[in-house]
Amino acid sequence: MKRYGNLYHRIYAFDNLWLAAQKAQRGKRSRPEVARFNLALEAELFELRDQLRQQSYLPGAYRQFAIYEPKLRLISAAPYRDRVVHHAVCNVVEPIFDSTFIFDSYACRKGKGTHLAVERFSRFARGYKYLLKADILKYFPSIDHRILKSLFRRKIKDPKVWWLMDRVVDSGNPQPWVLSYFQGDDLLTPLQRRRGIPIGNLSSQFFANLYLNPMDHFIKEQLGVRAYLRYCDDFAIFSDNKDWLHQVLLELTDFLDRHLRLKLHPVKCRIHQVKEGIGFLGFRIFPTHRRVLRSSVIRFRRRYANFGQLGRSAGFRLNSIQSWLAHIGWADSYGLKRQLAEEMPEVGRIVSEH
C-alpha cells in the first residue's frame, strides 16, 4: 500500500488556509463569529499558519445543542477558526483516502450524495428479491479513537500530519456514553479506550467514511457482495438468496466486533423482501417506484408551521421550500405536491410556476 509523506506544509500553506476559509463560511457569512473572523481575515489566517507551522495550535471549546429531526441528536459545533483548520486538513488529506473508498459509498463525497445513493438503491431493488438493510448502533459515539488513528497511519507517513489529525480527534467534546464489550475485552476495557467523535464537523464526516472503509472492502472483496451501497452508517446488501444474506450478517457482525469495535443496530438490522418497499434516506423505495416517507412529510409540515415563530425571512422560507420540493422530486410525488399546494400558499405558488 502506497503511503504519503511531506504533506504537512501543504496544510498550513496560506493559499490552502484561504481556500479553507472560503469553504468554511459558505452559507454562514452573516453569523457573528464568521463576520468577526472575516474583519481581519488575513491576520487570522497568518496567525493560524504560524500556529500550525510551529505545532502550537490548540483547538477551542465546542458548543453543543440538540436537534430532534428525525430523532434526538446532539450536535457539537467547533469554533469557527477550528472549522477553517478542519477544511484545511481535508483539502490535503481527504483526496488521498477518497481514492481508496469503494464506488458505492455515497455520503459527503464529491460527485456522490443522497440522490445518487437513492438512484443506485432503486437500481439494485429492480434486480434482486431480498436485501439486508442495516446500520451501526450509535455510530458516531462508538468510533474508537485508537482504531481511527491507526487508519490515518496506513496511508500517511508524515508525523506532523498525525499530530494535527490526532489533535482534531482528541479535541472533540465528550460524546454520549456507550457501554459495549467486544472479543478479548476485560471488565475495564470500555473505560480505557476513548470513543466518539462530534456530529457536525466536516472532519467528522470524513472520519466517519474512513472508519467504515475496511468494512466496505471486507463486504466487497472477502464476502464477494456485488450489490452493496452505504450512506454514512446506513447500508444495504442485495441478493436473490435469503440464506446467503443470513450468513453475510453473521460474518459481518463478527468482522465489526473484531476489527472496528462496532455493533449492528439490533432493531434496524433486518432482511427484507424488496417488494415490500424499503425506507432509505427519506424515501420508501419499491422495485417500480419511490414514495416520500410519511415522517419526512410530517417534518416538513412542522418546519413550515414554525417559520413564522422563528422569524425566518420570506427569502429563507422560499429557498427552504424550493429545496425540499426539489428533493421530493426524486420520488413519484405529483399527488403529494398538489396536496401540499392546497394547504400552503407558498408551496402552491412554486408548484404552479413549474
mmCIF file of C-alpha atoms in Angstrom:
data_model
loop_
_atom_site.group_PDB
_atom_site.id
_atom_site.type_symbol
_atom_site.label_atom_id
_atom_site.label_comp_id
_atom_site.label_asym_id
_atom_site.label_seq_id
_atom_site.Cartn_x
_atom_site.Cartn_y
_atom_site.Cartn_z
ATOM 1 C CA MET A 1 0.000 0.000 0.000
ATOM 2 C CA LYS A 2 1.385 3.381 -1.020
ATOM 3 C CA ARG A 3 1.904 5.809 1.872
ATOM 4 C CA TYR A 4 2.188 9.581 1.545
ATOM 5 C CA GLY A 5 4.684 11.869 3.262
ATOM 6 C CA ASN A 6 5.825 15.503 3.137
ATOM 7 C CA LEU A 7 2.238 16.764 3.387
ATOM 8 C CA TYR A 8 2.173 18.980 6.448
ATOM 9 C CA HIS A 9 3.479 22.145 4.780
ATOM 10 C CA ARG A 10 0.624 21.911 2.278
ATOM 11 C CA ILE A 11 -1.929 22.069 5.108
ATOM 12 C CA TYR A 12 -0.622 25.304 6.652
ATOM 13 C CA ALA A 13 0.195 26.986 3.314
ATOM 14 C CA PHE A 14 -1.560 30.352 3.187
ATOM 15 C CA ASP A 15 -3.342 29.547 -0.103
ATOM 16 C CA ASN A 16 -4.796 26.394 1.422
ATOM 17 C CA LEU A 17 -5.938 28.236 4.550
ATOM 18 C CA TRP A 18 -7.543 30.915 2.377
ATOM 19 C CA LEU A 19 -9.422 28.252 0.408
ATOM 20 C CA ALA A 20 -10.430 26.559 3.663
ATOM 21 C CA ALA A 21 -11.872 29.821 4.986
ATOM 22 C CA GLN A 22 -13.919 30.302 1.811
ATOM 23 C CA LYS A 23 -15.352 26.802 2.162
ATOM 24 C CA ALA A 24 -15.997 27.099 5.903
ATOM 25 C CA GLN A 25 -18.049 30.291 5.543
ATOM 26 C CA ARG A 26 -20.399 29.106 2.776
ATOM 27 C CA GLY A 27 -23.939 29.828 3.887
ATOM 28 C CA LYS A 28 -22.688 31.258 7.194
ATOM 29 C CA ARG A 29 -21.140 34.641 6.354
ATOM 30 C CA SER A 30 -23.732 36.583 8.315
ATOM 31 C CA ARG A 31 -23.065 34.724 11.562
ATOM 32 C CA PRO A 32 -21.282 36.872 14.180
ATOM 33 C CA GLU A 33 -18.229 34.635 14.700
ATOM 34 C CA VAL A 34 -17.695 34.349 10.939
ATOM 35 C CA ALA A 35 -18.092 38.104 10.458
ATOM 36 C CA ARG A 36 -15.581 38.796 13.254
ATOM 37 C CA PHE A 37 -13.081 36.394 11.702
ATOM 38 C CA ASN A 38 -13.519 37.996 8.276
ATOM 39 C CA LEU A 39 -12.972 41.524 9.636
ATOM 40 C CA ALA A 40 -9.292 40.653 9.990
ATOM 41 C CA LEU A 41 -9.200 37.671 7.646
ATOM 42 C CA GLU A 42 -5.580 37.865 6.549
ATOM 43 C CA ALA A 43 -4.317 38.436 10.085
ATOM 44 C CA GLU A 44 -6.380 35.499 11.372
ATOM 45 C CA LEU A 45 -5.067 33.218 8.640
ATOM 46 C CA PHE A 46 -1.452 34.269 9.174
ATOM 47 C CA GLU A 47 -1.857 33.550 12.891
ATOM 48 C CA LEU A 48 -3.300 30.105 12.145
ATOM 49 C CA ARG A 49 -0.477 29.456 9.682
ATOM 50 C CA ASP A 50 2.154 30.285 12.280
ATOM 51 C CA GLN A 51 0.491 28.182 14.981
ATOM 52 C CA LEU A 52 0.221 25.199 12.654
ATOM 53 C CA ARG A 53 3.779 25.584 11.378
ATOM 54 C CA GLN A 54 5.129 25.743 14.939
ATOM 55 C CA GLN A 55 2.759 22.971 16.094
ATOM 56 C CA SER A 56 1.416 25.242 18.826
ATOM 57 C CA TYR A 57 -2.176 25.184 17.543
ATOM 58 C CA LEU A 58 -4.782 24.477 20.239
ATOM 59 C CA PRO A 59 -8.432 23.830 19.316
ATOM 60 C CA GLY A 60 -11.127 25.718 21.214
ATOM 61 C CA ALA A 61 -14.130 24.515 23.181
ATOM 62 C CA TYR A 62 -17.166 23.094 21.423
ATOM 63 C CA ARG A 63 -20.706 24.439 21.632
ATOM 64 C CA GLN A 64 -23.327 21.710 21.923
ATOM 65 C CA PHE A 65 -27.037 21.785 21.095
ATOM 66 C CA ALA A 66 -29.802 19.282 20.353
ATOM 67 C CA ILE A 67 -31.952 18.762 17.298
ATOM 68 C CA TYR A 68 -34.981 16.481 17.162
ATOM 69 C CA GLU A 69 -35.410 15.616 13.481
ATOM 70 C CA PRO A 70 -35.978 12.773 12.930
ATOM 71 C CA LYS A 71 -34.737 11.814 16.402
ATOM 72 C CA LEU A 72 -32.778 13.430 19.208
ATOM 73 C CA ARG A 73 -29.213 14.178 18.136
ATOM 74 C CA LEU A 74 -26.530 16.121 19.952
ATOM 75 C CA ILE A 75 -24.721 18.439 17.542
ATOM 76 C CA SER A 76 -21.293 19.755 18.525
ATOM 77 C CA ALA A 77 -20.100 22.943 16.843
ATOM 78 C CA ALA A 78 -16.385 23.725 16.890
ATOM 79 C CA PRO A 79 -15.267 27.379 16.977
ATOM 80 C CA TYR A 80 -15.152 28.875 13.507
ATOM 81 C CA ARG A 81 -11.340 29.132 13.337
ATOM 82 C CA ASP A 82 -11.140 25.414 14.120
ATOM 83 C CA ARG A 83 -13.589 24.679 11.317
ATOM 84 C CA VAL A 84 -11.202 26.519 8.992
ATOM 85 C CA VAL A 85 -8.450 24.142 10.145
ATOM 86 C CA HIS A 86 -10.715 21.136 9.548
ATOM 87 C CA HIS A 87 -11.240 22.270 5.952
ATOM 88 C CA ALA A 88 -7.520 22.873 5.525
ATOM 89 C CA VAL A 89 -6.753 19.322 6.676
ATOM 90 C CA CYS A 90 -9.456 17.774 4.488
ATOM 91 C CA ASN A 91 -8.322 19.748 1.417
ATOM 92 C CA VAL A 92 -4.988 17.930 1.544
ATOM 93 C CA VAL A 93 -5.735 14.599 3.194
ATOM 94 C CA GLU A 94 -9.210 13.618 2.023
ATOM 95 C CA PRO A 95 -8.324 13.084 -1.675
ATOM 96 C CA ILE A 96 -5.651 10.586 -0.630
ATOM 97 C CA PHE A 97 -8.186 8.468 1.226
ATOM 98 C CA ASP A 98 -11.106 9.072 -1.126
ATOM 99 C CA SER A 99 -9.221 7.184 -3.839
ATOM 100 C CA THR A 100 -9.339 4.098 -1.576
ATOM 101 C CA PHE A 101 -13.108 4.292 -0.971
ATOM 102 C CA ILE A 102 -15.412 1.981 -2.895
ATOM 103 C CA PHE A 103 -17.599 3.385 -5.666
ATOM 104 C CA ASP A 104 -20.823 2.784 -3.746
ATOM 105 C CA SER A 105 -20.012 4.888 -0.672
ATOM 106 C CA TYR A 106 -22.154 7.998 -1.094
ATOM 107 C CA ALA A 107 -22.052 10.246 1.996
ATOM 108 C CA CYS A 108 -20.124 13.537 1.973
ATOM 109 C CA ARG A 109 -18.094 12.774 -1.140
ATOM 110 C CA LYS A 110 -17.588 14.904 -4.221
ATOM 111 C CA GLY A 111 -19.754 13.632 -7.061
ATOM 112 C CA LYS A 112 -21.877 11.430 -4.793
ATOM 113 C CA GLY A 113 -24.639 12.366 -2.348
ATOM 114 C CA THR A 114 -28.158 11.448 -1.262
ATOM 115 C CA HIS A 115 -29.909 11.389 -4.610
ATOM 116 C CA LEU A 116 -27.306 9.291 -6.395
ATOM 117 C CA ALA A 117 -27.483 6.844 -3.486
ATOM 118 C CA VAL A 118 -31.266 6.661 -3.896
ATOM 119 C CA GLU A 119 -30.869 6.051 -7.626
ATOM 120 C CA ARG A 120 -28.372 3.262 -7.004
ATOM 121 C CA PHE A 121 -30.622 1.706 -4.342
ATOM 122 C CA SER A 122 -33.523 1.739 -6.818
ATOM 123 C CA ARG A 123 -31.389 0.068 -9.485
ATOM 124 C CA PHE A 124 -30.426 -2.720 -7.099
ATOM 125 C CA ALA A 125 -34.062 -3.037 -5.955
ATOM 126 C CA ARG A 126 -35.115 -3.737 -9.536
ATOM 127 C CA GLY A 127 -32.598 -6.567 -9.839
ATOM 128 C CA TYR A 128 -32.856 -8.549 -6.583
ATOM 129 C CA LYS A 129 -35.526 -10.171 -4.392
ATOM 130 C CA TYR A 130 -34.031 -9.599 -0.923
ATOM 131 C CA LEU A 131 -31.825 -7.185 0.920
ATOM 132 C CA LEU A 132 -30.072 -6.905 4.244
ATOM 133 C CA LYS A 133 -30.759 -3.366 5.485
ATOM 134 C CA ALA A 134 -28.676 -2.278 8.480
ATOM 135 C CA ASP A 135 -26.931 0.496 10.299
ATOM 136 C CA ILE A 136 -24.466 0.808 13.156
ATOM 137 C CA LEU A 137 -25.679 1.132 16.738
ATOM 138 C CA LYS A 138 -24.832 4.678 17.990
ATOM 139 C CA TYR A 139 -22.221 5.062 15.293
ATOM 140 C CA PHE A 140 -20.600 8.444 15.984
ATOM 141 C CA PRO A 141 -20.383 7.914 19.779
ATOM 142 C CA SER A 142 -18.881 4.441 19.174
ATOM 143 C CA ILE A 143 -15.944 5.339 16.903
ATOM 144 C CA ASP A 144 -12.800 4.161 18.666
ATOM 145 C CA HIS A 145 -10.012 6.770 18.673
ATOM 146 C CA ARG A 146 -7.183 4.251 18.678
ATOM 147 C CA ILE A 147 -8.542 2.464 15.616
ATOM 148 C CA LEU A 148 -9.330 5.721 13.807
ATOM 149 C CA LYS A 149 -5.780 6.990 14.335
ATOM 150 C CA SER A 150 -4.344 3.714 13.062
ATOM 151 C CA LEU A 151 -6.325 4.181 9.836
ATOM 152 C CA PHE A 152 -4.641 7.585 9.305
ATOM 153 C CA ARG A 153 -1.271 5.977 9.599
ATOM 154 C CA ARG A 154 -1.940 3.304 6.989
ATOM 155 C CA LYS A 155 -1.839 5.887 4.197
ATOM 156 C CA ILE A 156 0.106 8.808 5.709
ATOM 157 C CA LYS A 157 3.688 8.670 6.935
ATOM 158 C CA ASP A 158 4.119 12.324 7.894
ATOM 159 C CA PRO A 159 4.329 12.505 11.736
ATOM 160 C CA LYS A 160 3.317 16.166 11.752
ATOM 161 C CA VAL A 161 0.091 15.325 9.938
ATOM 162 C CA TRP A 162 -0.509 12.572 12.529
ATOM 163 C CA TRP A 163 -0.048 15.187 15.247
ATOM 164 C CA LEU A 164 -2.623 17.536 13.749
ATOM 165 C CA MET A 165 -5.201 14.867 12.917
ATOM 166 C CA ASP A 166 -4.790 13.353 16.373
ATOM 167 C CA ARG A 167 -5.313 16.806 17.868
ATOM 168 C CA VAL A 168 -8.538 17.256 15.896
ATOM 169 C CA VAL A 169 -9.813 13.855 17.067
ATOM 170 C CA ASP A 170 -8.816 14.386 20.695
ATOM 171 C CA SER A 171 -10.271 17.902 20.862
ATOM 172 C CA GLY A 172 -13.847 16.684 20.459
ATOM 173 C CA ASN A 173 -16.133 17.206 23.418
ATOM 174 C CA PRO A 174 -17.364 14.141 25.361
ATOM 175 C CA GLN A 175 -19.986 12.194 23.430
ATOM 176 C CA PRO A 176 -22.916 10.129 24.767
ATOM 177 C CA TRP A 177 -21.630 7.143 26.696
ATOM 178 C CA VAL A 178 -21.983 3.748 25.003
ATOM 179 C CA LEU A 179 -21.168 0.663 27.066
ATOM 180 C CA SER A 180 -20.138 -2.154 24.709
ATOM 181 C CA TYR A 181 -17.866 -5.152 25.129
ATOM 182 C CA PHE A 182 -16.021 -6.908 22.326
ATOM 183 C CA GLN A 183 -13.937 -10.026 21.845
ATOM 184 C CA GLY A 184 -10.948 -10.045 24.195
ATOM 185 C CA ASP A 185 -12.190 -7.225 26.447
ATOM 186 C CA ASP A 186 -11.963 -7.351 30.189
ATOM 187 C CA LEU A 187 -14.238 -5.507 32.596
ATOM 188 C CA LEU A 188 -12.309 -2.211 32.368
ATOM 189 C CA THR A 189 -11.602 -2.077 28.626
ATOM 190 C CA PRO A 190 -14.550 0.209 27.738
ATOM 191 C CA LEU A 191 -13.284 2.713 30.325
ATOM 192 C CA GLN A 192 -9.745 2.647 28.966
ATOM 193 C CA ARG A 193 -10.493 3.294 25.287
ATOM 194 C CA ARG A 194 -11.726 6.740 24.315
ATOM 195 C CA ARG A 195 -14.565 6.733 21.826
ATOM 196 C CA GLY A 196 -16.814 9.149 19.997
ATOM 197 C CA ILE A 197 -16.480 11.991 17.502
ATOM 198 C CA PRO A 198 -18.824 15.003 17.356
ATOM 199 C CA ILE A 199 -21.632 15.173 14.822
ATOM 200 C CA GLY A 200 -21.413 18.452 12.925
ATOM 201 C CA ASN A 201 -17.769 18.791 11.856
ATOM 202 C CA LEU A 202 -16.544 18.398 8.293
ATOM 203 C CA SER A 203 -13.671 16.389 9.754
ATOM 204 C CA SER A 204 -16.155 14.063 11.493
ATOM 205 C CA GLN A 205 -17.910 13.361 8.198
ATOM 206 C CA PHE A 206 -14.578 12.395 6.683
ATOM 207 C CA PHE A 207 -13.611 10.310 9.716
ATOM 208 C CA ALA A 208 -16.973 8.508 9.574
ATOM 209 C CA ASN A 209 -16.350 7.486 5.956
ATOM 210 C CA LEU A 210 -12.780 6.463 6.672
ATOM 211 C CA TYR A 211 -13.697 4.366 9.705
ATOM 212 C CA LEU A 212 -16.101 2.123 7.753
ATOM 213 C CA ASN A 213 -13.838 1.813 4.699
ATOM 214 C CA PRO A 214 -12.400 -1.508 5.984
ATOM 215 C CA MET A 215 -15.964 -2.832 6.308
ATOM 216 C CA ASP A 216 -16.727 -1.789 2.725
ATOM 217 C CA HIS A 217 -13.725 -3.690 1.398
ATOM 218 C CA PHE A 218 -14.499 -6.726 3.560
ATOM 219 C CA ILE A 219 -18.047 -6.849 2.162
ATOM 220 C CA LYS A 220 -16.966 -6.388 -1.445
ATOM 221 C CA GLU A 221 -13.735 -8.384 -1.517
ATOM 222 C CA GLN A 222 -13.943 -11.005 1.231
ATOM 223 C CA LEU A 223 -17.681 -11.712 1.172
ATOM 224 C CA GLY A 224 -17.933 -11.203 -2.588
ATOM 225 C CA VAL A 225 -21.018 -8.972 -2.439
ATOM 226 C CA ARG A 226 -21.879 -7.493 -5.830
ATOM 227 C CA ALA A 227 -24.831 -5.264 -4.909
ATOM 228 C CA TYR A 228 -23.931 -3.151 -1.882
ATOM 229 C CA LEU A 229 -24.097 0.536 -1.043
ATOM 230 C CA ARG A 230 -23.527 2.689 2.028
ATOM 231 C CA TYR A 231 -24.513 6.202 3.068
ATOM 232 C CA CYS A 232 -22.577 7.022 6.254
ATOM 233 C CA ASP A 233 -23.514 4.104 8.572
ATOM 234 C CA ASP A 234 -26.743 3.247 6.740
ATOM 235 C CA PHE A 235 -26.140 0.414 4.271
ATOM 236 C CA ALA A 236 -27.822 -2.299 2.217
ATOM 237 C CA ILE A 237 -26.737 -5.629 0.719
ATOM 238 C CA PHE A 238 -28.906 -7.154 -2.041
ATOM 239 C CA SER A 239 -29.223 -10.783 -3.136
ATOM 240 C CA ASP A 240 -31.664 -13.355 -4.515
ATOM 241 C CA ASN A 241 -30.518 -15.812 -1.825
ATOM 242 C CA LYS A 242 -32.041 -15.136 1.588
ATOM 243 C CA ASP A 243 -29.986 -17.842 3.353
ATOM 244 C CA TRP A 244 -26.774 -16.326 1.995
ATOM 245 C CA LEU A 245 -27.763 -12.926 3.418
ATOM 246 C CA HIS A 246 -28.169 -14.549 6.845
ATOM 247 C CA GLN A 247 -24.617 -15.921 6.529
ATOM 248 C CA VAL A 248 -23.343 -12.495 5.436
ATOM 249 C CA LEU A 249 -24.951 -10.996 8.522
ATOM 250 C CA LEU A 250 -23.128 -13.439 10.810
ATOM 251 C CA GLU A 251 -19.749 -12.805 9.185
ATOM 252 C CA LEU A 252 -20.228 -9.057 9.121
ATOM 253 C CA THR A 253 -21.204 -8.987 12.794
ATOM 254 C CA ASP A 254 -18.009 -10.868 13.654
ATOM 255 C CA PHE A 255 -15.849 -8.558 11.487
ATOM 256 C CA LEU A 256 -17.237 -5.416 13.109
ATOM 257 C CA ASP A 257 -16.694 -6.884 16.565
ATOM 258 C CA ARG A 258 -13.098 -7.980 15.968
ATOM 259 C CA HIS A 259 -11.771 -5.138 13.800
ATOM 260 C CA LEU A 260 -13.790 -1.961 14.359
ATOM 261 C CA ARG A 261 -15.360 -2.441 17.806
ATOM 262 C CA LEU A 262 -18.830 -1.695 16.461
ATOM 263 C CA LYS A 263 -22.217 -3.372 16.760
ATOM 264 C CA LEU A 264 -25.104 -3.502 14.318
ATOM 265 C CA HIS A 265 -28.369 -1.936 15.417
ATOM 266 C CA PRO A 266 -30.457 -4.815 16.824
ATOM 267 C CA VAL A 267 -33.778 -3.406 15.573
ATOM 268 C CA LYS A 268 -32.850 -1.753 12.291
ATOM 269 C CA CYS A 269 -30.754 -4.667 11.037
ATOM 270 C CA ARG A 270 -33.180 -6.887 9.114
ATOM 271 C CA ILE A 271 -33.519 -8.962 5.948
ATOM 272 C CA HIS A 272 -36.453 -7.782 3.802
ATOM 273 C CA GLN A 273 -38.218 -8.675 0.622
ATOM 274 C CA VAL A 274 -37.509 -5.838 -1.764
ATOM 275 C CA LYS A 275 -41.107 -5.787 -2.989
ATOM 276 C CA GLU A 276 -42.221 -4.591 0.490
ATOM 277 C CA GLY A 277 -40.763 -1.150 -0.188
ATOM 278 C CA ILE A 278 -37.748 -0.184 1.918
ATOM 279 C CA GLY A 279 -37.173 3.105 3.722
ATOM 280 C CA PHE A 280 -33.888 4.735 2.714
ATOM 281 C CA LEU A 281 -32.746 8.376 3.002
ATOM 282 C CA GLY A 282 -36.238 9.810 3.290
ATOM 283 C CA PHE A 283 -37.888 7.662 0.610
ATOM 284 C CA ARG A 284 -39.722 4.346 0.512
ATOM 285 C CA ILE A 285 -38.214 2.553 -2.450
ATOM 286 C CA PHE A 286 -40.063 -0.158 -4.391
ATOM 287 C CA PRO A 287 -38.744 -2.014 -7.436
ATOM 288 C CA THR A 288 -41.074 0.016 -9.677
ATOM 289 C CA HIS A 289 -41.354 3.416 -7.976
ATOM 290 C CA ARG A 290 -40.451 5.629 -4.985
ATOM 291 C CA ARG A 291 -42.577 7.400 -2.397
ATOM 292 C CA VAL A 292 -41.711 10.084 0.141
ATOM 293 C CA LEU A 293 -41.680 8.732 3.695
ATOM 294 C CA ARG A 294 -44.587 9.938 5.789
ATOM 295 C CA SER A 295 -42.166 11.022 8.531
ATOM 296 C CA SER A 296 -40.408 13.343 6.049
ATOM 297 C CA VAL A 297 -43.713 14.995 5.139
ATOM 298 C CA ILE A 298 -44.595 15.460 8.821
ATOM 299 C CA ARG A 299 -41.232 17.141 9.473
ATOM 300 C CA PHE A 300 -41.732 19.461 6.505
ATOM 301 C CA ARG A 301 -45.194 20.482 7.698
ATOM 302 C CA ARG A 302 -43.843 21.158 11.185
ATOM 303 C CA ARG A 303 -40.942 23.206 9.831
ATOM 304 C CA TYR A 304 -43.290 25.204 7.585
ATOM 305 C CA ALA A 305 -45.572 25.953 10.552
ATOM 306 C CA ASN A 306 -42.577 27.134 12.612
ATOM 307 C CA PHE A 307 -41.134 29.533 10.032
ATOM 308 C CA GLY A 308 -43.145 32.452 11.396
ATOM 309 C CA GLN A 309 -42.331 31.715 15.036
ATOM 310 C CA LEU A 310 -38.622 31.554 14.208
ATOM 311 C CA GLY A 311 -38.742 34.900 12.429
ATOM 312 C CA ARG A 312 -37.496 33.491 9.126
ATOM 313 C CA SER A 313 -37.408 35.892 6.209
ATOM 314 C CA ALA A 314 -39.558 35.366 3.127
ATOM 315 C CA GLY A 315 -36.407 34.600 1.122
ATOM 316 C CA PHE A 316 -35.286 31.958 3.591
ATOM 317 C CA ARG A 317 -38.734 30.337 3.590
ATOM 318 C CA LEU A 318 -38.882 30.300 -0.190
ATOM 319 C CA ASN A 319 -35.411 28.754 -0.550
ATOM 320 C CA SER A 320 -36.186 26.123 2.083
ATOM 321 C CA ILE A 321 -39.462 25.143 0.413
ATOM 322 C CA GLN A 322 -37.920 25.051 -3.065
ATOM 323 C CA SER A 323 -35.091 22.851 -1.803
ATOM 324 C CA TRP A 324 -37.479 20.365 -0.192
ATOM 325 C CA LEU A 325 -39.747 20.228 -3.245
ATOM 326 C CA ALA A 326 -36.702 19.558 -5.430
ATOM 327 C CA HIS A 327 -35.699 16.777 -3.036
ATOM 328 C CA ILE A 328 -39.085 15.013 -3.180
ATOM 329 C CA GLY A 329 -38.980 15.413 -6.959
ATOM 330 C CA TRP A 330 -36.764 12.312 -6.875
ATOM 331 C CA ALA A 331 -39.871 10.344 -5.901
ATOM 332 C CA ASP A 332 -43.283 9.894 -7.508
ATOM 333 C CA SER A 333 -44.590 12.936 -5.680
ATOM 334 C CA TYR A 334 -47.022 14.690 -8.051
ATOM 335 C CA GLY A 335 -50.046 13.984 -5.838
ATOM 336 C CA LEU A 336 -48.189 14.974 -2.675
ATOM 337 C CA LYS A 337 -47.110 18.304 -4.187
ATOM 338 C CA ARG A 338 -50.688 19.078 -5.204
ATOM 339 C CA GLN A 339 -51.926 18.244 -1.713
ATOM 340 C CA LEU A 340 -49.324 20.490 -0.091
ATOM 341 C CA ALA A 341 -50.084 23.250 -2.589
ATOM 342 C CA GLU A 342 -53.700 23.296 -1.372
ATOM 343 C CA GLU A 343 -52.547 23.587 2.256
ATOM 344 C CA MET A 344 -49.682 26.064 1.894
ATOM 345 C CA PRO A 345 -49.849 29.198 -0.287
ATOM 346 C CA GLU A 346 -46.087 29.410 -0.837
ATOM 347 C CA VAL A 347 -45.944 25.791 -1.964
ATOM 348 C CA GLY A 348 -48.868 26.477 -4.278
ATOM 349 C CA ARG A 349 -47.067 29.388 -5.946
ATOM 350 C CA ILE A 350 -43.911 27.357 -6.504
ATOM 351 C CA VAL A 351 -45.791 24.327 -7.860
ATOM 352 C CA SER A 352 -47.892 26.490 -10.219
ATOM 353 C CA GLU A 353 -44.723 28.071 -11.639
ATOM 354 C CA HIS A 354 -43.412 24.633 -12.566
#
